[in-house]
Amino acid sequence: MEHRKLLLPSTTDGKYEDNASHLDFDDDIGEDTGSRTGSPTTRILKLHALFLVLHIGVFSVFSMVILWAVRDSHAFGYGENRPEWLPPSPANAALSYKPQKYQTEAASGPLIGQPSPELDAAWDSLLQYSNIRIAEEDLSQLDRGGEPNVELSDGGYAWLLCDYYFPDFNEEQRALNMQHNNEAAPPNSLIYSAISIPFFPVAAMHCINQLRQSVMCHADTSVRSYYWVEYDRVPSLNNSQPHQCVDFDRLYDWAGERSVDLLEPGYLVHPVHGVSFPDGKRSRLGVVNPPGHG
């Protein structure tokens, strides 16, 4: 049988020689007898070579995964290689993702429950960075449909769209609680506006449609399995699988650095109607003279 040799330094003078020790890459299992051949040193060297090949293979796989992740992150707004069709947003720089499980209980979490000072404080905390200012450079990249942006003294007025939906959830929760407790709606709420402002049902349908489009736009591709339960013949949904979720704390840190207090008297001024919030309070639907109300 012909052998391939890897020449090693001679133990006598440190030079490479034809008769020096070699690493046999052929099987060292005898063809006929199955007996193991070769010295212990040869077998150790072969093991080292095998481990080296395995390490190189593992390193190559991890390198490809990392390169793919970097390419993907650049393609979705983290770098200069963003596709032209992807709408720009300065908040993309703050995006990162993490696995997270949903709260499936009916009344679970600080933002769910009966009216209380703690519940109001939790919602105030969630909405405190809704109004942000962004630089003119970022504004110029947005498709504003030809409309001029609302200018502030130190930038342009904008919202993170995820904050646009939160008040709708909160008002719906308040409506359910009041219905359950047989209470009247407070006059400064969106619920009260359903009676006092005729176009509120249209606005409500608008919000529902916005929420529907948002769910479809950011389709959650997490897959759920089912399992059998003893008390029902119908299988139950397994919610153990986590979702791929935006790190909301990091995103809100970004928004907090750019937040503005629009309720500060004189800060936001309409070019025709004047100061938007002269008393530091928000009108019910953010309108000055809704149709049919003078």
GROMACS .gro file of C-alpha atoms in nm:
model
  294
    1MET     CA    1   0.000   0.000   0.000
    2GLU     CA    2   0.130   0.344  -0.097
    3HIS     CA    3   0.155   0.592   0.194
    4ARG     CA    4   0.139   0.972   0.191
    5LYS     CA    5   0.391   1.133   0.426
    6LEU     CA    6   0.397   1.459   0.614
    7LEU     CA    7   0.766   1.519   0.688
    8LEU     CA    8   0.851   1.630   1.040
    9PRO     CA    9   1.180   1.767   1.179
   10SER     CA   10   1.440   1.503   1.257
   11THR     CA   11   1.510   1.454   1.626
   12THR     CA   12   1.885   1.460   1.561
   13ASP     CA   13   1.969   1.781   1.376
   14GLY     CA   14   1.632   1.956   1.334
   15LYS     CA   15   1.635   1.920   0.951
   16TYR     CA   16   1.367   1.769   0.729
   17GLU     CA   17   1.471   1.427   0.600
   18ASP     CA   18   1.306   1.162   0.386
   19ASN     CA   19   1.346   0.904   0.662
   20ALA     CA   20   1.202   1.136   0.929
   21SER     CA   21   0.888   1.058   1.123
   22HIS     CA   22   0.573   1.102   0.913
   23LEU     CA   23   0.199   1.133   0.956
   24ASP     CA   24   0.017   0.849   0.782
   25PHE     CA   25  -0.317   0.968   0.636
   26ASP     CA   26  -0.422   0.618   0.539
   27ASP     CA   27  -0.631   0.406   0.771
   28ASP     CA   28  -0.417   0.261   1.045
   29ILE     CA   29  -0.652  -0.032   1.079
   30GLY     CA   30  -0.504  -0.346   0.924
   31GLU     CA   31  -0.691  -0.457   0.613
   32ASP     CA   32  -0.692  -0.825   0.698
   33THR     CA   33  -0.649  -0.854   1.072
   34GLY     CA   34  -0.818  -0.532   1.193
   35SER     CA   35  -0.515  -0.471   1.413
   36ARG     CA   36  -0.412  -0.109   1.489
   37THR     CA   37  -0.078  -0.001   1.343
   38GLY     CA   38   0.143   0.302   1.390
   39SER     CA   39   0.312   0.447   1.695
   40PRO     CA   40   0.124   0.640   1.970
   41THR     CA   41   0.290   0.960   1.847
   42THR     CA   42   0.148   0.906   1.499
   43ARG     CA   43  -0.204   0.853   1.632
   44ILE     CA   44  -0.182   1.166   1.849
   45LEU     CA   45  -0.070   1.373   1.552
   46LYS     CA   46  -0.360   1.243   1.346
   47LEU     CA   47  -0.603   1.337   1.622
   48HIS     CA   48  -0.455   1.688   1.636
   49ALA     CA   49  -0.498   1.720   1.259
   50LEU     CA   50  -0.860   1.602   1.286
   51PHE     CA   51  -0.939   1.855   1.561
   52LEU     CA   52  -0.774   2.130   1.356
   53VAL     CA   53  -0.996   2.050   1.058
   54LEU     CA   54  -1.306   2.047   1.281
   55HIS     CA   55  -1.217   2.383   1.435
   56ILE     CA   56  -1.164   2.537   1.092
   57GLY     CA   57  -1.503   2.402   0.982
   58VAL     CA   58  -1.685   2.538   1.288
   59PHE     CA   59  -1.512   2.876   1.253
   60SER     CA   60  -1.615   2.892   0.886
   61VAL     CA   61  -1.979   2.819   0.969
   62PHE     CA   62  -1.991   3.086   1.242
   63SER     CA   63  -1.822   3.336   1.010
   64MET     CA   64  -2.085   3.279   0.741
   65VAL     CA   65  -2.367   3.321   0.995
   66ILE     CA   66  -2.219   3.648   1.124
   67LEU     CA   67  -2.165   3.782   0.772
   68TRP     CA   68  -2.524   3.694   0.680
   69ALA     CA   69  -2.656   3.870   0.991
   70VAL     CA   70  -2.452   4.182   0.918
   71ARG     CA   71  -2.571   4.186   0.559
   72ASP     CA   72  -2.931   4.143   0.672
   73SER     CA   73  -2.905   4.420   0.930
   74HIS     CA   74  -2.767   4.660   0.670
   75ALA     CA   75  -3.046   4.568   0.431
   76PHE     CA   76  -3.315   4.661   0.683
   77GLY     CA   77  -3.205   5.007   0.778
   78TYR     CA   78  -2.900   4.971   1.003
   79GLY     CA   79  -2.645   5.066   0.740
   80GLU     CA   80  -2.580   5.228   0.406
   81ASN     CA   81  -2.692   4.925   0.203
   82ARG     CA   82  -3.061   4.980   0.278
   83PRO     CA   83  -3.284   4.891  -0.020
   84GLU     CA   84  -3.423   5.192  -0.202
   85TRP     CA   85  -3.782   5.076  -0.152
   86LEU     CA   86  -3.751   5.062   0.228
   87PRO     CA   87  -3.897   5.381   0.386
   88PRO     CA   88  -3.630   5.565   0.585
   89SER     CA   89  -3.659   5.635   0.956
   90PRO     CA   90  -3.403   5.784   1.193
   91ALA     CA   91  -3.531   5.540   1.457
   92ASN     CA   92  -3.392   5.244   1.259
   93ALA     CA   93  -3.056   5.308   1.425
   94ALA     CA   94  -3.215   5.219   1.761
   95LEU     CA   95  -3.367   4.891   1.646
   96SER     CA   96  -3.257   4.567   1.804
   97TYR     CA   97  -3.448   4.247   1.861
   98LYS     CA   98  -3.488   3.999   2.142
   99PRO     CA   99  -3.699   3.690   2.215
  100GLN     CA  100  -4.000   3.766   2.431
  101LYS     CA  101  -4.309   3.576   2.541
  102TYR     CA  102  -4.651   3.738   2.527
  103GLN     CA  103  -4.862   3.787   2.838
  104THR     CA  104  -5.168   3.573   2.767
  105GLU     CA  105  -5.361   3.625   3.089
  106ALA     CA  106  -5.671   3.846   3.060
  107ALA     CA  107  -5.553   4.095   3.323
  108SER     CA  108  -5.177   4.072   3.333
  109GLY     CA  109  -4.920   4.349   3.331
  110PRO     CA  110  -4.894   4.708   3.452
  111LEU     CA  111  -5.100   4.848   3.160
  112ILE     CA  112  -5.407   4.629   3.219
  113GLY     CA  113  -5.664   4.647   3.496
  114GLN     CA  114  -5.927   4.854   3.670
  115PRO     CA  115  -5.878   5.233   3.684
  116SER     CA  116  -5.621   5.333   3.943
  117PRO     CA  117  -5.346   5.589   3.995
  118GLU     CA  118  -5.093   5.314   3.923
  119LEU     CA  119  -5.259   5.230   3.590
  120ASP     CA  120  -5.269   5.597   3.489
  121ALA     CA  121  -4.902   5.636   3.584
  122ALA     CA  122  -4.807   5.332   3.375
  123TRP     CA  123  -4.981   5.472   3.067
  124ASP     CA  124  -4.831   5.816   3.125
  125SER     CA  125  -4.488   5.655   3.136
  126LEU     CA  126  -4.553   5.465   2.813
  127LEU     CA  127  -4.670   5.777   2.630
  128GLN     CA  128  -4.427   6.030   2.774
  129TYR     CA  129  -4.197   6.022   2.469
  130SER     CA  130  -4.469   6.021   2.202
  131ASN     CA  131  -4.384   6.368   2.072
  132ILE     CA  132  -4.034   6.392   1.931
  133ARG     CA  133  -3.831   6.638   1.729
  134ILE     CA  134  -3.613   6.522   1.443
  135ALA     CA  135  -3.350   6.700   1.239
  136GLU     CA  136  -3.428   6.867   0.909
  137GLU     CA  137  -3.193   6.622   0.738
  138ASP     CA  138  -3.412   6.331   0.854
  139LEU     CA  139  -3.733   6.517   0.767
  140SER     CA  140  -3.612   6.573   0.412
  141GLN     CA  141  -3.591   6.195   0.359
  142LEU     CA  142  -3.956   6.135   0.453
  143ASP     CA  143  -4.234   6.117   0.197
  144ARG     CA  144  -4.463   6.391   0.331
  145GLY     CA  145  -4.693   6.398   0.028
  146GLY     CA  146  -4.589   6.752  -0.052
  147GLU     CA  147  -4.711   6.887   0.283
  148PRO     CA  148  -4.478   7.114   0.483
  149ASN     CA  149  -4.372   6.981   0.819
  150VAL     CA  150  -4.465   7.143   1.150
  151GLU     CA  151  -4.155   7.332   1.253
  152LEU     CA  152  -4.034   7.362   1.610
  153SER     CA  153  -3.777   7.603   1.744
  154ASP     CA  154  -3.519   7.323   1.751
  155GLY     CA  155  -3.623   7.084   1.475
  156GLY     CA  156  -3.937   6.932   1.324
  157TYR     CA  157  -4.237   6.775   1.498
  158ALA     CA  158  -4.284   6.399   1.455
  159TRP     CA  159  -4.425   6.087   1.618
  160LEU     CA  160  -4.309   5.730   1.640
  161LEU     CA  161  -4.599   5.553   1.473
  162CYS     CA  162  -4.610   5.279   1.736
  163ASP     CA  163  -4.716   5.549   1.984
  164TYR     CA  164  -5.000   5.650   1.755
  165TYR     CA  165  -5.199   5.340   1.851
  166PHE     CA  166  -5.148   5.332   2.228
  167PRO     CA  167  -5.414   5.593   2.321
  168ASP     CA  168  -5.675   5.391   2.130
  169PHE     CA  169  -5.598   5.084   2.341
  170ASN     CA  170  -5.614   5.282   2.663
  171GLU     CA  171  -5.947   5.448   2.579
  172GLU     CA  172  -6.098   5.114   2.480
  173GLN     CA  173  -5.989   4.969   2.812
  174ARG     CA  174  -6.143   5.265   2.996
  175ALA     CA  175  -6.467   5.221   2.801
  176LEU     CA  176  -6.485   4.854   2.897
  177ASN     CA  177  -6.420   4.935   3.261
  178MET     CA  178  -6.687   5.206   3.267
  179GLN     CA  179  -6.938   4.976   3.100
  180HIS     CA  180  -6.862   4.708   3.357
  181ASN     CA  181  -6.890   4.953   3.647
  182ASN     CA  182  -7.190   5.140   3.497
  183GLU     CA  183  -7.005   5.473   3.504
  184ALA     CA  184  -7.036   5.782   3.288
  185ALA     CA  185  -6.752   5.886   3.061
  186PRO     CA  186  -6.545   6.182   3.181
  187PRO     CA  187  -6.598   6.494   2.965
  188ASN     CA  188  -6.228   6.521   2.871
  189SER     CA  189  -6.197   6.171   2.723
  190LEU     CA  190  -6.217   6.037   2.371
  191ILE     CA  191  -6.512   5.822   2.484
  192TYR     CA  192  -6.714   6.132   2.572
  193SER     CA  193  -6.629   6.269   2.228
  194ALA     CA  194  -6.834   5.990   2.072
  195ILE     CA  195  -7.141   6.181   2.191
  196SER     CA  196  -7.024   6.539   2.152
  197ILE     CA  197  -6.842   6.512   1.818
  198PRO     CA  198  -7.040   6.359   1.530
  199PHE     CA  199  -6.740   6.239   1.331
  200PHE     CA  200  -6.593   6.034   1.618
  201PRO     CA  201  -6.730   5.700   1.483
  202VAL     CA  202  -6.543   5.772   1.159
  203ALA     CA  203  -6.227   5.842   1.359
  204ALA     CA  204  -6.279   5.518   1.555
  205MET     CA  205  -6.308   5.317   1.233
  206HIS     CA  206  -5.994   5.492   1.110
  207CYS     CA  207  -5.805   5.378   1.423
  208ILE     CA  208  -5.929   5.020   1.390
  209ASN     CA  209  -5.824   5.012   1.026
  210GLN     CA  210  -5.482   5.153   1.117
  211LEU     CA  211  -5.436   4.880   1.378
  212ARG     CA  212  -5.540   4.612   1.130
  213GLN     CA  213  -5.289   4.739   0.872
  214SER     CA  214  -5.014   4.757   1.133
  215VAL     CA  215  -5.069   4.394   1.232
  216MET     CA  216  -5.055   4.288   0.868
  217CYS     CA  217  -4.755   4.510   0.793
  218HIS     CA  218  -4.552   4.371   1.083
  219ALA     CA  219  -4.684   4.017   1.052
  220ASP     CA  220  -4.570   3.803   1.342
  221THR     CA  221  -4.433   3.486   1.183
  222SER     CA  222  -4.399   3.301   1.513
  223VAL     CA  223  -4.550   2.954   1.485
  224ARG     CA  224  -4.773   2.816   1.758
  225SER     CA  225  -4.837   2.450   1.828
  226TYR     CA  226  -5.135   2.293   2.005
  227TYR     CA  227  -5.167   2.036   2.280
  228TRP     CA  228  -5.443   1.821   2.428
  229VAL     CA  229  -5.602   1.909   2.761
  230GLU     CA  230  -5.803   1.689   2.993
  231TYR     CA  231  -6.102   1.921   3.029
  232ASP     CA  232  -6.183   1.978   2.659
  233ARG     CA  233  -6.198   1.776   2.338
  234VAL     CA  234  -6.060   2.073   2.144
  235PRO     CA  235  -5.680   2.123   2.153
  236SER     CA  236  -5.539   2.425   2.334
  237LEU     CA  237  -5.292   2.677   2.195
  238ASN     CA  238  -4.936   2.649   2.327
  239ASN     CA  239  -4.795   2.994   2.407
  240SER     CA  240  -4.452   2.879   2.524
  241GLN     CA  241  -4.274   2.981   2.205
  242PRO     CA  242  -4.121   3.332   2.232
  243HIS     CA  243  -4.170   3.601   1.968
  244GLN     CA  244  -3.911   3.808   1.787
  245CYS     CA  245  -3.973   4.148   1.947
  246VAL     CA  246  -3.820   4.491   1.921
  247ASP     CA  247  -3.624   4.589   2.231
  248PHE     CA  248  -3.874   4.855   2.333
  249ASP     CA  249  -3.662   4.996   2.613
  250ARG     CA  250  -3.381   5.074   2.370
  251LEU     CA  251  -3.624   5.231   2.121
  252TYR     CA  252  -3.777   5.446   2.393
  253ASP     CA  253  -3.436   5.558   2.511
  254TRP     CA  254  -3.384   5.686   2.157
  255ALA     CA  255  -3.721   5.863   2.163
  256GLY     CA  256  -3.654   6.004   2.510
  257GLU     CA  257  -3.342   6.181   2.386
  258ARG     CA  258  -3.559   6.358   2.126
  259SER     CA  259  -3.882   6.410   2.320
  260VAL     CA  260  -4.049   6.751   2.346
  261ASP     CA  261  -4.324   6.888   2.569
  262LEU     CA  262  -4.584   7.015   2.323
  263LEU     CA  263  -4.817   7.115   2.608
  264GLU     CA  264  -4.578   7.387   2.717
  265PRO     CA  265  -4.773   7.708   2.648
  266GLY     CA  266  -4.634   7.885   2.344
  267TYR     CA  267  -4.410   7.601   2.229
  268LEU     CA  268  -4.635   7.484   1.943
  269VAL     CA  269  -4.794   7.763   1.741
  270HIS     CA  270  -5.035   7.724   1.448
  271PRO     CA  271  -4.965   7.981   1.174
  272VAL     CA  272  -5.336   8.080   1.164
  273HIS     CA  273  -5.504   7.968   1.489
  274GLY     CA  274  -5.220   8.063   1.720
  275VAL     CA  275  -5.088   7.876   2.024
  276SER     CA  276  -5.200   7.513   2.011
  277PHE     CA  277  -5.219   7.454   2.387
  278PRO     CA  278  -5.256   7.793   2.559
  279ASP     CA  279  -5.355   7.636   2.891
  280GLY     CA  280  -5.112   7.349   2.875
  281LYS     CA  281  -5.396   7.106   2.810
  282ARG     CA  282  -5.490   6.890   2.516
  283SER     CA  283  -5.825   6.932   2.340
  284ARG     CA  284  -6.028   6.616   2.308
  285LEU     CA  285  -5.938   6.527   1.952
  286GLY     CA  286  -5.673   6.786   1.883
  287VAL     CA  287  -5.909   7.002   1.678
  288VAL     CA  288  -5.989   7.371   1.712
  289ASN     CA  289  -6.330   7.389   1.548
  290PRO     CA  290  -6.463   7.044   1.450
  291PRO     CA  291  -6.734   7.036   1.183
  292GLY     CA  292  -7.074   7.139   1.319
  293HIS     CA  293  -6.928   7.301   1.632
  294GLY     CA  294  -6.885   7.663   1.526
   0.00000   0.00000   0.00000
